[in-house]
Amino acid sequence: MRKTTAEAQPAPSNAPGNVGDVRKANLARVLAVIAGAHSEHRLSRADIATRSKLTKASVSSLVADLLESGLIIEIGVHRDGERGRPSVGLILNPARCVIGMEINVDYISAGLVDLSGKLLTHQIVPRLNRAVNAEQVIDALSELSSQMQQAAEAQDLKILGGGLAVPGLVDEKSYTVLQAPNLGWEAQTLDVRKLLSETKTRFRLFNEANASALAQQQLMEPAERDFLFVSGEVGIGGGLIIDAELFAGPQGHAGELGHVVVQPEGKSCSCGGRGCLETVAGQEAILTAANLGVAARGVSRQQRIERLYQALESGQEPANIAVADAGKSLGVAVASAMRLFNVSTVVFGGHFAALERWLLPATTSSLRTYAPSIAGQAKLRFSPLGQTGALIGAAHSVVGDLLESPHQLVG
Amino acid sequence: MRKTTAEAQPAPSNAPGNVGDVRKANLARVLAVIAGAHSEHRLSRADIATRSKLTKASVSSLVADLLESGLIIEIGVHRDGERGRPSVGLILNPARCVIGMEINVDYISAGLVDLSGKLLTHQIVPRLNRAVNAEQVIDALSELSSQMQQAAEAQDLKILGGGLAVPGLVDEKSYTVLQAPNLGWEAQTLDVRKLLSETKTRFRLFNEANASALAQQQLMEPAERDFLFVSGEVGIGGGLIIDAELFAGPQGHAGELGHVVVQPEGKSCSCGGRGCLETVAGQEAILTAANLGVAARGVSRQQRIERLYQALESGQEPANIAVADAGKSLGVAVASAMRLFNVSTVVFGGHFAALERWLLPATTSSLRTYAPSIAGQAKLRFSPLGQTGALIGAAHSVVGDLLESPHQLVG
DNA sequence: CCATATAGTTCAGGATATAAACTAAATGGT
DNA sequence: ACCATTTAGTTTATATCCTGAACTATATGG
């Protein structure tokens, strides 16, 4: 459809603006309108023209390119009984997807996420990765990834990219996990080429909390679009979404709520510090305070957590006090974070979600004590995302990248 | 030079991309190159073409527009003894400026800042604004502003906009000071039209700490371009600069370090909370702890602060302990903030700068205790900005806005 | 006085968006 | 059966803008 005279040149990152950039921006603009329409709500070229404020002529041309790229498809004409020529529906191509993966302390997982952000299939494999060589874990995940790729092929699904989430600080450019204390990893460069056969597709590496925050973003009401996601796992991570974007900070490690100081005279933390939130509200800290510490040998963490729930249900003092203390400290940390980030919505995920009943009263009360002037507007939410949150977020973020630069797939 | 067929239409905010946008972006690009060159280093059109990666032809055309806008000027030909046609120097027009102002607890101020960010003239007028009607303060500031405008006219300086900094939370769009506890203001809408006669020029309202952070930005080394500015005045404010931009948060109130909780069992704060940094390291808190509290009636804060310095110099226990305690808590708050924002540079300004000698050891030590893993890379700096910081930052930020959208002044 | 070198301008050409005219394909009334 | 009406989508003429190449302008050096 388009005549491409200027041949594919790698385009220097800080190239100046020329008319071609307008096309790139408008391709993304049209795609954003299509993606933004509520699922299953097919838009016509005319609808897109109205919503994007581009002319029908431009939209026709842009849509032609997007069809060629395979990112969208036409879904036949729509006779709605109205007068006039029927419209041709345009939707995101359901046969395109991105593979999301996660390495966590107790499991690895992988799944396929389509362009609308829907999880199509996934698989979670329990696996103790703590203190295991990173290469071995990657090999195991590679296995899982292959299965997913075969599943995709069987359904004629084309995989456009991949994302991996790990519970630690990462350096995306070098695919390196800088620190993952709960995995016992330090400065581990991951051979992500093993995870996706197609080498030219985009692959990204995320912190688990950031990935989960990105997944949570899909579930938020417009009024709560800016929020802090607090991931309570073995460690406590955080991911901040401001203005529909992840705020990652200069090195991409922003939002680390777990090491906010909540008790200046508190216990030593694994980070070397003292009185960090993690020392009170981390999974291990809660279990220990609830008398479910490592004393019980040969009992898995999952089993100990089950016992914690039982103890809470039956109203056993140590457990209830442990969680209330965690909630109070969570309130202190959240009060500070809300002030610093200027967000009013905080979403608790991971094991915090399951503790909502016992955690929320203490956290709310603590917030009222430490930040009464903002406690009124504060919205504390608990995430419905389970173990698939991180992989969905990682994949969806890559989807977002693709939808933002569709020109890469055009012509 | 340019034929403007499409006449000035207000341009809808979310207008789609058309070829005209390329021009807007490239005007800004060229201007950024000129502004980015070290002061006094005159760039030729050819230099600009090289640095901007635009062609000489484009640059010539763009420069013509910028000359017409008055944002830049030619400064004659440059014979450097080399072969070839001599180049024509291009610099930011030194006859253009922005007026910056500040309302603080003890003074009001105004000054003229040129397009390169240099403070040309300024005036600081001591004035007790606490609990004074906002309108009266604006009237006084209006007086000062008029003097500045006359000074500008006398020097053939054209004022292109203005910025005002206040010690409190603001809502820029409505020019409202939402909260300024130290001024005793709440929900005060400022009649900023009184401050600048030209109504069509840009006028912005800033939080004092944010404005100071923007001023501090000009002084930072490239390696420390991301930083948190901590403004210690009567209250403690903060401003975060990430990626050369102010991170203001959803409502523009991010960075409020003063109400980070540093002592869960601490004193009540004016914000209604408890154990906020301000209750330990705020000016009043330090003075009180140093036995220089309000007991001494009829003594101005400035006098009490002088006495504090004397007490510190002569090694009086209560004063030294008070500042050491403040420094320790500052370390706690900064540890948390560094974790949350992922910044490694923190710049202390306001009265903290004068306390450097006594504050720094305690803060450094505290940071090592509470965040040893990042204390090594942490860079704690003290700002040389005095009372003019906020007004410079407010004005310079407006300059930045102008330089980012030069097309408004073209044609 | 001319070769050389660098700065800056002019001009033809291609890409893009826009507006208006035009074609396509339905409904509904007579 | 036929045509007016309505809406969807395409075609075409035009203007803007950047680019690359050719060209002009102005210096130095032999």
PDB file of C-alpha atoms (C1' of nucleotides) in Angstrom, chain A residues 2 5 19 22-23 26 54-55 57-58 79 82-86, chain C residues 14-29:
ATOM      1  CA  ARG A   2       2.754   2.405   0.943  1.00  0.00           C
ATOM      2  CA  THR A   5      11.446   4.959  -0.664  1.00  0.00           C
ATOM      3  CA  VAL A  19       7.939  14.199   8.647  1.00  0.00           C
ATOM      4  CA  VAL A  22       4.748  12.321  12.456  1.00  0.00           C
ATOM      5  CA  ARG A  23       3.722   9.099  10.804  1.00  0.00           C
ATOM      6  CA  ASN A  26       0.164   8.830  14.327  1.00  0.00           C
ATOM      7  CA  LEU A  54      -7.156  12.821  12.567  1.00  0.00           C
ATOM      8  CA  THR A  55      -8.957  13.042   9.253  1.00  0.00           C
ATOM      9  CA  ALA A  57      -8.082  10.130   4.892  1.00  0.00           C
ATOM     10  CA  SER A  58      -5.138   9.926   7.266  1.00  0.00           C
ATOM     11  CA  ARG A  79     -24.800  -4.106   9.672  1.00  0.00           C
ATOM     12  CA  GLU A  82     -28.751   2.103  10.548  1.00  0.00           C
ATOM     13  CA  ARG A  83     -28.657   3.891   7.258  1.00  0.00           C
ATOM     14  CA  GLY A  84     -25.447   4.362   5.385  1.00  0.00           C
ATOM     15  CA  ARG A  85     -22.596   2.196   4.302  1.00  0.00           C
ATOM     16  CA  PRO A  86     -21.808  -0.366   6.964  1.00  0.00           C
TER      17      PRO A  86
ATOM     18  C1'  DG C  14       9.752  13.058  -1.307  1.00  0.00           C
ATOM     19  C1'  DA C  15       6.780  12.167   2.745  1.00  0.00           C
ATOM     20  C1'  DT C  16       2.921  13.545   5.259  1.00  0.00           C
ATOM     21  C1'  DA C  17      -1.529  15.521   6.807  1.00  0.00           C
ATOM     22  C1'  DT C  18      -5.632  18.051   5.374  1.00  0.00           C
ATOM     23  C1'  DA C  19      -9.861  19.395   3.118  1.00  0.00           C
ATOM     24  C1'  DA C  20     -12.967  18.627  -0.270  1.00  0.00           C
ATOM     25  C1'  DA C  21     -14.756  15.953  -3.743  1.00  0.00           C
ATOM     26  C1'  DC C  22     -15.917  11.466  -4.855  1.00  0.00           C
ATOM     27  C1'  DT C  23     -17.252   6.482  -4.654  1.00  0.00           C
ATOM     28  C1'  DA C  24     -19.465   2.592  -2.031  1.00  0.00           C
ATOM     29  C1'  DA C  25     -23.139   0.517   0.216  1.00  0.00           C
ATOM     30  C1'  DA C  26     -26.600   0.461   3.210  1.00  0.00           C
ATOM     31  C1'  DT C  27     -31.868   2.157   4.725  1.00  0.00           C
ATOM     32  C1'  DG C  28     -36.395   4.050   3.932  1.00  0.00           C
ATOM     33  C1'  DG C  29     -40.054   6.207   1.633  1.00  0.00           C
TER      34       DG C  29
END
